[in-house]
PDB file of C-alpha atoms in Angstrom:
ATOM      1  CA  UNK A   1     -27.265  68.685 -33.231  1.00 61.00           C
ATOM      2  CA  UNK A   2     -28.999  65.604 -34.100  1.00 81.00           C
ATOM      3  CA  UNK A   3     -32.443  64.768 -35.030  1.00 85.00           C
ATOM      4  CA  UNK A   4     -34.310  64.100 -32.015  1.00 85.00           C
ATOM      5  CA  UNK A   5     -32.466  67.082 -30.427  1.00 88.00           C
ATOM      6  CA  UNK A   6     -33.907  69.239 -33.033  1.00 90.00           C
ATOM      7  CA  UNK A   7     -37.346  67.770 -32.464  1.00 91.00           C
ATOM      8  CA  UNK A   8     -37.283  68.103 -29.068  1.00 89.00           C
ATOM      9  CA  UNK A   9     -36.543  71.147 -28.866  1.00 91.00           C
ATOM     10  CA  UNK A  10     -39.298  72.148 -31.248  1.00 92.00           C
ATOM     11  CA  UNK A  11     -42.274  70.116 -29.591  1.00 92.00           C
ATOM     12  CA  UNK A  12     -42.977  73.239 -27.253  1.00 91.00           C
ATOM     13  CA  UNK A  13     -42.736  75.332 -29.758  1.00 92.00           C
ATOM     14  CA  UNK A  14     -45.956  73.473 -31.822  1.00 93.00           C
ATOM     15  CA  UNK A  15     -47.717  73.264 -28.502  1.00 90.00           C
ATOM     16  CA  UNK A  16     -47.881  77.234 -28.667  1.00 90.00           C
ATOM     17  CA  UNK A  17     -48.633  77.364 -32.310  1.00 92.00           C
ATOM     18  CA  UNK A  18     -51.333  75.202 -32.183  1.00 91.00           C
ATOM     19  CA  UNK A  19     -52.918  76.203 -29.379  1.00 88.00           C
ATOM     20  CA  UNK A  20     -52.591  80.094 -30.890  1.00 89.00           C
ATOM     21  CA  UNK A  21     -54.342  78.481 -34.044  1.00 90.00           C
ATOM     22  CA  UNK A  22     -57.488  78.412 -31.574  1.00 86.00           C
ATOM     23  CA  UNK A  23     -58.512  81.788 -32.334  1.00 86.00           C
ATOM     24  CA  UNK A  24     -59.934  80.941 -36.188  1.00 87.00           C
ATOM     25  CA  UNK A  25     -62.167  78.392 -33.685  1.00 82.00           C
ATOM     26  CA  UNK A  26     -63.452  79.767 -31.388  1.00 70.00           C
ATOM     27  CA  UNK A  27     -65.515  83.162 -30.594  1.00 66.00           C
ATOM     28  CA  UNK A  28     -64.002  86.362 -29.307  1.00 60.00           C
ATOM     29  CA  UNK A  29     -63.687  85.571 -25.818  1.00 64.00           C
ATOM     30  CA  UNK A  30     -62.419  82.104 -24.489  1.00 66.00           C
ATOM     31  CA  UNK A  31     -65.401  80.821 -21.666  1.00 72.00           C
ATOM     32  CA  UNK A  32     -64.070  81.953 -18.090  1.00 76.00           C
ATOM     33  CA  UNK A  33     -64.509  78.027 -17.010  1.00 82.00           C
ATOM     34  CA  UNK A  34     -62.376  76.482 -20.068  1.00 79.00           C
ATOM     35  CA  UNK A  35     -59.950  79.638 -18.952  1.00 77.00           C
ATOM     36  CA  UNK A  36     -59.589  78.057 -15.874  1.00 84.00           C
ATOM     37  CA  UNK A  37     -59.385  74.939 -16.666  1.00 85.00           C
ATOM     38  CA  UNK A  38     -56.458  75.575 -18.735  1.00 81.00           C
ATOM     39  CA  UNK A  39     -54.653  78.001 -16.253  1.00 82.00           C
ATOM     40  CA  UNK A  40     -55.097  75.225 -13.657  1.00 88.00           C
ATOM     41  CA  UNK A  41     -53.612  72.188 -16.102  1.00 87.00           C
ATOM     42  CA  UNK A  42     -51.130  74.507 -17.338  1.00 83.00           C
ATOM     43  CA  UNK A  43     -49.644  74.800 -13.873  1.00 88.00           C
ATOM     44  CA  UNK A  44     -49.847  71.373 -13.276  1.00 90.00           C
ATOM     45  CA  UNK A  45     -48.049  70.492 -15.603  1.00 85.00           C
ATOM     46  CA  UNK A  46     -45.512  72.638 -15.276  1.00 85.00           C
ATOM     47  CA  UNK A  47     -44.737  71.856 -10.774  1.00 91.00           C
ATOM     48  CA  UNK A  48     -44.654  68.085 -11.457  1.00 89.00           C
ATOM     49  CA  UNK A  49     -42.022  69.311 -14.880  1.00 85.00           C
ATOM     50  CA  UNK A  50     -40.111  71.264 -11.890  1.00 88.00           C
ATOM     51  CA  UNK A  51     -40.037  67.743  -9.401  1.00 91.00           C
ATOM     52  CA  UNK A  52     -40.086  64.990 -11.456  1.00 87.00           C
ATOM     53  CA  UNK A  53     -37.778  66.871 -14.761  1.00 84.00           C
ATOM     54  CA  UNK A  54     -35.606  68.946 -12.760  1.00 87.00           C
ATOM     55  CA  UNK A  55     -35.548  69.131  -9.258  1.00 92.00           C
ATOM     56  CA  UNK A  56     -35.014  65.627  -8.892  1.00 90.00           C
ATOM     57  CA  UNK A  57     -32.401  65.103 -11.653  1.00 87.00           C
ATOM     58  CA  UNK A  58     -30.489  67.896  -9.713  1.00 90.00           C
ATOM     59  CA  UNK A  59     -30.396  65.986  -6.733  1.00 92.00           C
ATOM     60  CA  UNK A  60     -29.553  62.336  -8.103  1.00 89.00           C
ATOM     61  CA  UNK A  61     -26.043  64.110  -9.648  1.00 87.00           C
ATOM     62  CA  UNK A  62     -25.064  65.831  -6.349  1.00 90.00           C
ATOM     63  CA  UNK A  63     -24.764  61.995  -4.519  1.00 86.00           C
ATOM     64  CA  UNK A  64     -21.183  63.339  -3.995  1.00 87.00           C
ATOM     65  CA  UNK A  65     -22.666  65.596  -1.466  1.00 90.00           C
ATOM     66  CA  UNK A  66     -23.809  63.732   0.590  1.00 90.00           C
ATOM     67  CA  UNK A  67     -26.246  63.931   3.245  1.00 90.00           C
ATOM     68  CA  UNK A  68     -25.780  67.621   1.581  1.00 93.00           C
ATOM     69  CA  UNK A  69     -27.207  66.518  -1.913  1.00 93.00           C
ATOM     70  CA  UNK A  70     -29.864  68.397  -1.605  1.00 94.00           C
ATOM     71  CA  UNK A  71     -27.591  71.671  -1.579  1.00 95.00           C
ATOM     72  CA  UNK A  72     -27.303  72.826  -5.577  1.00 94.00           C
ATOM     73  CA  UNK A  73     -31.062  71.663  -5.797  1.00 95.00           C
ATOM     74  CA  UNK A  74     -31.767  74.578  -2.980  1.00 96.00           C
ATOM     75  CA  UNK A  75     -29.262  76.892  -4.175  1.00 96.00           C
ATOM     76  CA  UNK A  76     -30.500  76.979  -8.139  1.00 94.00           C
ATOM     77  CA  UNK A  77     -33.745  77.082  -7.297  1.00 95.00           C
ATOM     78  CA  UNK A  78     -33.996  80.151  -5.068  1.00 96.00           C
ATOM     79  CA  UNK A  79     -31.536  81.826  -7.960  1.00 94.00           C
ATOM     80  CA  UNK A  80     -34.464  80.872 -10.188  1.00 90.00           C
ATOM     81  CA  UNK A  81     -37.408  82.027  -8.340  1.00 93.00           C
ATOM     82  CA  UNK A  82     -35.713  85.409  -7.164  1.00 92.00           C
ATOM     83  CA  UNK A  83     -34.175  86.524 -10.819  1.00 87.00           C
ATOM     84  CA  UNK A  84     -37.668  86.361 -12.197  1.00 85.00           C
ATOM     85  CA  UNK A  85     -38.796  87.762  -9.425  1.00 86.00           C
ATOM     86  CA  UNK A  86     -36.212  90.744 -10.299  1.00 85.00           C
ATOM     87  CA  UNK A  87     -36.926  90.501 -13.881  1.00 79.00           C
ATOM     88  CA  UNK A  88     -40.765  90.693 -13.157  1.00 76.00           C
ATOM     89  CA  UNK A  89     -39.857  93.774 -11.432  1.00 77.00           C
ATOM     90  CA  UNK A  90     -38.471  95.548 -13.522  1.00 74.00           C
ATOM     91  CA  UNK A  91     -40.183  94.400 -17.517  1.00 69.00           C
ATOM     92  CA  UNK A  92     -43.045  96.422 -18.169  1.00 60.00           C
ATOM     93  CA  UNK A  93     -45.766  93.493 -18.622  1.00 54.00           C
ATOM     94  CA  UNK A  94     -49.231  92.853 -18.389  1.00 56.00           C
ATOM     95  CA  UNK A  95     -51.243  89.788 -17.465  1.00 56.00           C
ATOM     96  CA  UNK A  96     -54.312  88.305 -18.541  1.00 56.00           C
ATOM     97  CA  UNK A  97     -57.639  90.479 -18.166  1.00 55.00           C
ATOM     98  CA  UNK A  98     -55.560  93.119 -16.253  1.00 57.00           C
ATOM     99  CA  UNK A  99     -55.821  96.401 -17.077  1.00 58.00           C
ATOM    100  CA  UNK A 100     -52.708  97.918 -15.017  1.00 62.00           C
ATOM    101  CA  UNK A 101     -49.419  96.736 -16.141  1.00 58.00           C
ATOM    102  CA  UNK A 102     -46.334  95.774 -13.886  1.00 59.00           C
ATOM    103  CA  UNK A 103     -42.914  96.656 -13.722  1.00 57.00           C
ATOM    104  CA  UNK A 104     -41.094  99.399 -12.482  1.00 56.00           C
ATOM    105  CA  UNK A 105     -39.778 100.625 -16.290  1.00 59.00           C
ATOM    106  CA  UNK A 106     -42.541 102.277 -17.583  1.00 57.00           C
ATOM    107  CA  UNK A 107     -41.761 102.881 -21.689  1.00 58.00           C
ATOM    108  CA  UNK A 108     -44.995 104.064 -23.845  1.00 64.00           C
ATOM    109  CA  UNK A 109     -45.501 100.029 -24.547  1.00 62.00           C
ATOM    110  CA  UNK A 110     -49.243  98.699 -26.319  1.00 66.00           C
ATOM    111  CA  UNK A 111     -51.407  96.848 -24.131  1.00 62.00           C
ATOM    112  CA  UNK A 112     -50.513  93.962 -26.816  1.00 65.00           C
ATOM    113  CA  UNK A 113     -46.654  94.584 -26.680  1.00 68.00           C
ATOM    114  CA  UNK A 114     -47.088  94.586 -22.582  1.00 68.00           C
ATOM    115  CA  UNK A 115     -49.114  91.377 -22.951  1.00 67.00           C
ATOM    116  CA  UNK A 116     -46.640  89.790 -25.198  1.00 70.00           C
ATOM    117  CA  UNK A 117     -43.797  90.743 -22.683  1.00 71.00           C
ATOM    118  CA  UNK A 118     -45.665  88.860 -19.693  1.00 70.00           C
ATOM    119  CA  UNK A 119     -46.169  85.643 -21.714  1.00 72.00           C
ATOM    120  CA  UNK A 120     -42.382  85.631 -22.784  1.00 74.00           C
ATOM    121  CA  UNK A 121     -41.766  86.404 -19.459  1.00 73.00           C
ATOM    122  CA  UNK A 122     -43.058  82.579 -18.498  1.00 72.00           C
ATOM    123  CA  UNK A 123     -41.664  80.968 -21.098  1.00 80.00           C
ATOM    124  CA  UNK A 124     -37.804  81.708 -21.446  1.00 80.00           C
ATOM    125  CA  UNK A 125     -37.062  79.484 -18.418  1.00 80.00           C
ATOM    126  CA  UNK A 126     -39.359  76.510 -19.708  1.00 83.00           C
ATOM    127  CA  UNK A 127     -37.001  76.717 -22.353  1.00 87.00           C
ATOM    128  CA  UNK A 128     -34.313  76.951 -20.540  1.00 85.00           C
ATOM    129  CA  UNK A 129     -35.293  73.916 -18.811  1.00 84.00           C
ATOM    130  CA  UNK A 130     -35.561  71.825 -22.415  1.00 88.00           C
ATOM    131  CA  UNK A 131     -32.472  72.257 -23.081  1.00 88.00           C
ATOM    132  CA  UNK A 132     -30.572  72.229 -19.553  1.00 87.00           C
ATOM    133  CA  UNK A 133     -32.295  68.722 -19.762  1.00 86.00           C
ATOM    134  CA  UNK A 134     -31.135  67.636 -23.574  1.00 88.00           C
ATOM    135  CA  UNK A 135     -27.583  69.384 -22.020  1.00 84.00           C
ATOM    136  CA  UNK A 136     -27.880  66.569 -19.050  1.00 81.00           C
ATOM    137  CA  UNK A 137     -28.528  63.775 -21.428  1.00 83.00           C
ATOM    138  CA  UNK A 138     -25.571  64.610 -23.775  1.00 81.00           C
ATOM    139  CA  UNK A 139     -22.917  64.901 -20.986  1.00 74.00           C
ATOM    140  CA  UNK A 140     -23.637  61.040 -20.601  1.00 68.00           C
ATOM    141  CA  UNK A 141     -22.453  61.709 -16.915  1.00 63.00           C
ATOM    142  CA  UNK A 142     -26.332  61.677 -15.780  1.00 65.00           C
ATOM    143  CA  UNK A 143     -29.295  59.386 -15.383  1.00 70.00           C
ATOM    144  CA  UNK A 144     -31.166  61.380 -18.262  1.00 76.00           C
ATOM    145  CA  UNK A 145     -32.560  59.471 -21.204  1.00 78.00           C
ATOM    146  CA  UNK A 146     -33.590  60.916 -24.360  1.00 81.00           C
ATOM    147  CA  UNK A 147     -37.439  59.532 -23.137  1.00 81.00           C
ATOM    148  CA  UNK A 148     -36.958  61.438 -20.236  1.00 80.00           C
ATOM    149  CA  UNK A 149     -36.052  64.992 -22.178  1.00 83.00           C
ATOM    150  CA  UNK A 150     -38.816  63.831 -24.835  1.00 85.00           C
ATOM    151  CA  UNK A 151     -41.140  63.675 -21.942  1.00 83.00           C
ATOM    152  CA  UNK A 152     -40.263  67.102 -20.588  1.00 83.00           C
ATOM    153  CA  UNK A 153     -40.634  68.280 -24.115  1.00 88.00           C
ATOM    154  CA  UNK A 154     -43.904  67.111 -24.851  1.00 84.00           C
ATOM    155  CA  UNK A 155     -45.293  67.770 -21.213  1.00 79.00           C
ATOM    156  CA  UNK A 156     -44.099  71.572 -21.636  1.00 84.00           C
ATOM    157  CA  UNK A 157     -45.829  71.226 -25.354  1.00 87.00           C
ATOM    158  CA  UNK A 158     -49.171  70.184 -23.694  1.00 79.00           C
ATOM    159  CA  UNK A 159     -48.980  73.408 -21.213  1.00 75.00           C
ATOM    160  CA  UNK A 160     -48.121  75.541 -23.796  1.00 83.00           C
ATOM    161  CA  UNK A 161     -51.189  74.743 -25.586  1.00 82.00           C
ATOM    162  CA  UNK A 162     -53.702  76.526 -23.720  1.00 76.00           C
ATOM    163  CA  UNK A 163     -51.155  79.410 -23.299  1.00 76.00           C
ATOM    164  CA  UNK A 164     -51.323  79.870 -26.769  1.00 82.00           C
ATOM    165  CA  UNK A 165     -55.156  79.737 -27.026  1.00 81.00           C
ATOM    166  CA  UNK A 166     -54.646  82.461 -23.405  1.00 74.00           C
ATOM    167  CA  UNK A 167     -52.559  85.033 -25.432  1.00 78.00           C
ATOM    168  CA  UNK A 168     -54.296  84.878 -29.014  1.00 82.00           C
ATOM    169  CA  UNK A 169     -57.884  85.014 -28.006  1.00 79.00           C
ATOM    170  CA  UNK A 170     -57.708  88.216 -25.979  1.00 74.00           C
ATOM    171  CA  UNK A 171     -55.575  89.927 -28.963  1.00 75.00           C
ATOM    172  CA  UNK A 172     -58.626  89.041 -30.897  1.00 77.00           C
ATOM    173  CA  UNK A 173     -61.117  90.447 -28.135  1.00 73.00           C
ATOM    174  CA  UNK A 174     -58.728  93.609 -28.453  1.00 71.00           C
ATOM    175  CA  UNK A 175     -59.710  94.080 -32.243  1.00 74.00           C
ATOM    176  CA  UNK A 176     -56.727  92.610 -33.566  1.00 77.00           C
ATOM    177  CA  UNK A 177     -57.472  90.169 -36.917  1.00 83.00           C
ATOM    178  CA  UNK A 178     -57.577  86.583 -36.286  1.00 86.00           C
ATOM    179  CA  UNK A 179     -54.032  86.034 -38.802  1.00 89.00           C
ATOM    180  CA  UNK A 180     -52.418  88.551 -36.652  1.00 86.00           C
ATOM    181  CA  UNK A 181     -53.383  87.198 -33.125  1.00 85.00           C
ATOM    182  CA  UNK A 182     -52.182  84.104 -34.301  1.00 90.00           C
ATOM    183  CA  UNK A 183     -48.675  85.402 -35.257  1.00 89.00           C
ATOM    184  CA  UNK A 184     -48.306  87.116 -32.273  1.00 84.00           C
ATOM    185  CA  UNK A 185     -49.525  84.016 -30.352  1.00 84.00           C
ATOM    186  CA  UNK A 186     -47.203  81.707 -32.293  1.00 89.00           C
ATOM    187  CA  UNK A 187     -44.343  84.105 -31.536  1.00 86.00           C
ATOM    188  CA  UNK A 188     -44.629  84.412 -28.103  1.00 82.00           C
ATOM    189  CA  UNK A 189     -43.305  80.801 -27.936  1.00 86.00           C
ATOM    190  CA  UNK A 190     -40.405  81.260 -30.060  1.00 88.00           C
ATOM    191  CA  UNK A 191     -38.096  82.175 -26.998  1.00 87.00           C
ATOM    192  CA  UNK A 192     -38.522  78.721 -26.041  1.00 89.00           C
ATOM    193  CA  UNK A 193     -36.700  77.172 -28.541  1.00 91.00           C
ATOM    194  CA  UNK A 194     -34.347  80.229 -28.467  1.00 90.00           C
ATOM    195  CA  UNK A 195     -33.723  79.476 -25.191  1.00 88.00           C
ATOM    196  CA  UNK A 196     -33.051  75.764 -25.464  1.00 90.00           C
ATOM    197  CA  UNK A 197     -30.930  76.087 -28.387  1.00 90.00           C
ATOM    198  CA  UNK A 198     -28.304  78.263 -26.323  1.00 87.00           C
ATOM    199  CA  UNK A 199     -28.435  75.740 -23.206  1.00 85.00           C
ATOM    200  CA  UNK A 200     -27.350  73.012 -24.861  1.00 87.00           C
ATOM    201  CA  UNK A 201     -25.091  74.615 -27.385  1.00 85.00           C
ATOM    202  CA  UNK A 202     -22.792  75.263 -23.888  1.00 81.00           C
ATOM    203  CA  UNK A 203     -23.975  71.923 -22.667  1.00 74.00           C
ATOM    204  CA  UNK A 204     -19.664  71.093 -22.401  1.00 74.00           C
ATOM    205  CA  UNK A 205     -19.013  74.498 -20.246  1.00 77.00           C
ATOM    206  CA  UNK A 206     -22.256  73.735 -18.397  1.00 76.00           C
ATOM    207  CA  UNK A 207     -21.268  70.273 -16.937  1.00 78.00           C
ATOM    208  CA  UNK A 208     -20.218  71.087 -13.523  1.00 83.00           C
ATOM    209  CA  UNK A 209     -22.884  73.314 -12.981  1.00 86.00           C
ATOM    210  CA  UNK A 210     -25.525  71.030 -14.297  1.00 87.00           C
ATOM    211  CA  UNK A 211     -27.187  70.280 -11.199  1.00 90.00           C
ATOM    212  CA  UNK A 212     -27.571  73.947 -10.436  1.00 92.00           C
ATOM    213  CA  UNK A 213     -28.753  75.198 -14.067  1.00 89.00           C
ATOM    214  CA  UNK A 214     -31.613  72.038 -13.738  1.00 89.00           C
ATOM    215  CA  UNK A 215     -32.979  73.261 -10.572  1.00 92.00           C
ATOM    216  CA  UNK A 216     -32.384  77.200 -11.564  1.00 90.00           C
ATOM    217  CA  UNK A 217     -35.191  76.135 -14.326  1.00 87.00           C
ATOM    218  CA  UNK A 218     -37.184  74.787 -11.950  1.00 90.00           C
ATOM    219  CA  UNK A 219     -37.124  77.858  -9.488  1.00 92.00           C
ATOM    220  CA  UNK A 220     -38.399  79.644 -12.756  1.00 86.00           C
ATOM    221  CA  UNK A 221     -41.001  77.923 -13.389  1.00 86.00           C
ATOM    222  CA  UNK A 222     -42.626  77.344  -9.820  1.00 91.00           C
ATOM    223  CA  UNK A 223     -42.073  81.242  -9.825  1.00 89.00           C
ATOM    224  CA  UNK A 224     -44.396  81.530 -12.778  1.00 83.00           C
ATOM    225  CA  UNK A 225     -46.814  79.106 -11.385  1.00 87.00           C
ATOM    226  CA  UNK A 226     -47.171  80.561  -7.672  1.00 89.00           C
ATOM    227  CA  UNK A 227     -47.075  84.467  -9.015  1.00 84.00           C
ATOM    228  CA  UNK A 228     -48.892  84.585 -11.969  1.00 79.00           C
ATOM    229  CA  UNK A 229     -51.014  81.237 -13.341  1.00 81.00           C
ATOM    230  CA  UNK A 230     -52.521  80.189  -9.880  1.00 86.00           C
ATOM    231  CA  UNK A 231     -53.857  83.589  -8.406  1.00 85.00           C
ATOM    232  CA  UNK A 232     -55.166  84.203 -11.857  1.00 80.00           C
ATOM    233  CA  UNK A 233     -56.891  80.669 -12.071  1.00 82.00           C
ATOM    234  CA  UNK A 234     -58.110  81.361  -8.425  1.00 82.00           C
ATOM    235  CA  UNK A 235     -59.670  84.754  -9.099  1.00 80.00           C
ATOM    236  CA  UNK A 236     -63.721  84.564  -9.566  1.00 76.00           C
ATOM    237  CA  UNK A 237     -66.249  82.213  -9.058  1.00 77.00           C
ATOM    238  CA  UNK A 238     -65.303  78.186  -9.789  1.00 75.00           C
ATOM    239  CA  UNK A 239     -61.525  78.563  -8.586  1.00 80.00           C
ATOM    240  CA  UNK A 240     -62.217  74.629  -7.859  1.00 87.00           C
ATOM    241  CA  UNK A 241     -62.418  73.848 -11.042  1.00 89.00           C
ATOM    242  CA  UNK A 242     -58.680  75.263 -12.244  1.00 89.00           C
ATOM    243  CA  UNK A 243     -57.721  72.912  -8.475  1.00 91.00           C
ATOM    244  CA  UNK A 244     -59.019  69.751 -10.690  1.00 92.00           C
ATOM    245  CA  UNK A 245     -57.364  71.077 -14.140  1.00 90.00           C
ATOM    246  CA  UNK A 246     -53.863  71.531 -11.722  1.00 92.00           C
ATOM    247  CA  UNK A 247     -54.221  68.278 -10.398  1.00 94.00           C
ATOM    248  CA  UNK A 248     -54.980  66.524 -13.906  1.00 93.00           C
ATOM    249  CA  UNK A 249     -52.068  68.420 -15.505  1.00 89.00           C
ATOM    250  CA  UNK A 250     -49.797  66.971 -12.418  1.00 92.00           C
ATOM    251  CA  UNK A 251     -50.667  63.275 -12.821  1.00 92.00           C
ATOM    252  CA  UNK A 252     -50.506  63.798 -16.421  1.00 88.00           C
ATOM    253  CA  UNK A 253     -46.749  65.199 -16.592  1.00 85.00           C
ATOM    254  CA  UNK A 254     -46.221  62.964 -13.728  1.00 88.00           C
ATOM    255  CA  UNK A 255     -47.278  59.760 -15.471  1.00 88.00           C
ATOM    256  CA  UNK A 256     -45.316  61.201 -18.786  1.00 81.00           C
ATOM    257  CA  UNK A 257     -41.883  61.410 -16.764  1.00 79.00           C
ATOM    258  CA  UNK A 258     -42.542  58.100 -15.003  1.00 81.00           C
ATOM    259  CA  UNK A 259     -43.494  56.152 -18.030  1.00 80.00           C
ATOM    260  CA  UNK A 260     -41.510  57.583 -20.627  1.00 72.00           C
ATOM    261  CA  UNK A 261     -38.226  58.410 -18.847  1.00 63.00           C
TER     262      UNK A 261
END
């Protein structure tokens, strides 16, 4: 695994830690309006990552379909969106200021383990999708440049930013200390790289089904966005402001993939 594999792969990663580092910054509670800000850009970001990263990609290699290209882009991204759907199911988790948790297995969890659980929830398919997209631009059969996967990286880096700052600062309203929160913050990212790691480790086996594992990452993450980081962006008073933060994030990934890949 080269170099700028090995970086790549780790720019999410110091999104989340940084963003985590928030709570020796700031007070107990993040403000509600920079807490929807965030959860707006955050799932910006993350829909124009799923067309622009993955979705598209997915459909450029199936030109061998066809008028039917469209086909594994459909077909991995329902898979996506319904096995977090089942996995949301079942994982005891609980979102931000919620005090009931989800899931149908109901172990005697901590509200912080629970918490912890929800945010790794969201982030084992945007790692997923790093590496499905380093995987793409090693099998040197697809129109993915290492700008392109760089630009994924660093887009998913900027979203994870705020999500770090979202899981540390209410472990800190909990009573937690601030070095703790932090940790806990920092490792709620580490599936990501986890995650990317494995992907392209079977990037070989994973050729032929490529086009399907790009859009299955995609499917996650609009899953993510559409269940969990726009209703609770939307919930209160100024829901219009997350609206702006979404569309900024969009243009901004947008303008990353465009420029960069």
């Amino acid at each position: 695994m080269n170099t700028n594999i090995i970086i790549g792969v780790l720019i999410p990663f110091v999104g989340t830690t940084l963003g985590s580092a928030m709570v020796f910054l700031m007070r107990n509670r993040m403000n509600k309006l920079l807490e929807k800000i965030l959860l707006g850009f955050a799932g910006g970001v993350m829909m124009a990552a799923s067309v622009w990263s993955l979705l598209i990609p997915s459909i450029d290699m199936s030109h061998s379909w066809g008028k039917l290209s469209f086909m594994p882009a459909v077909i991995g991204m329902l898979v996506g969106i319904f096995m977090l759907l089942g996995i949301d199911e079942l994982v005891p988790h609980l979102h931000l200021n919620e005090d009931e948790p989800e899931g149908h297995l109901r172990p005697k969890l901590k509200k912080t383990t629970m918490m912890m659980l929800a945010v790794t929830i969201h982030n084992f398919p945007e790692g997923m999708a790093v590496g499905v997209v380093f995987a793409g631009m090693l099998s040197g059969g697809t129109k993915i440049t290492l700008a392109a996967a760089m630009a994924l990286s660093l887009g998913i880096a900027i979203q994870n930013f705020p999500e770090g700052a979202i899981i540390s600062m209410p472990l800190k309203a909990e009573g937690m200390g601030k070095i703790k929160a932090f940790i806990l913050g920092t490792l709620s990212g580490l599936v990501e790289p986890i995650g990317a790691i494995l992907m392209i480790l079977l990037s070989r086996q994973m050729i032929p089904i490529l086009p399907y594992l790009l859009s299955f990452a995609a499917g996650a993450m609009i899953y993510v966005i559409v269940e969990e980081l726009i209703p609770e962006a939307s919930k209160g008073k100024h829901s219009n402001i997350a609206t702006i933060g979404f569309a900024i994030g969009f243009c901004v990934m947008m303008i990353l993939d465009v420029a960069l890949g």
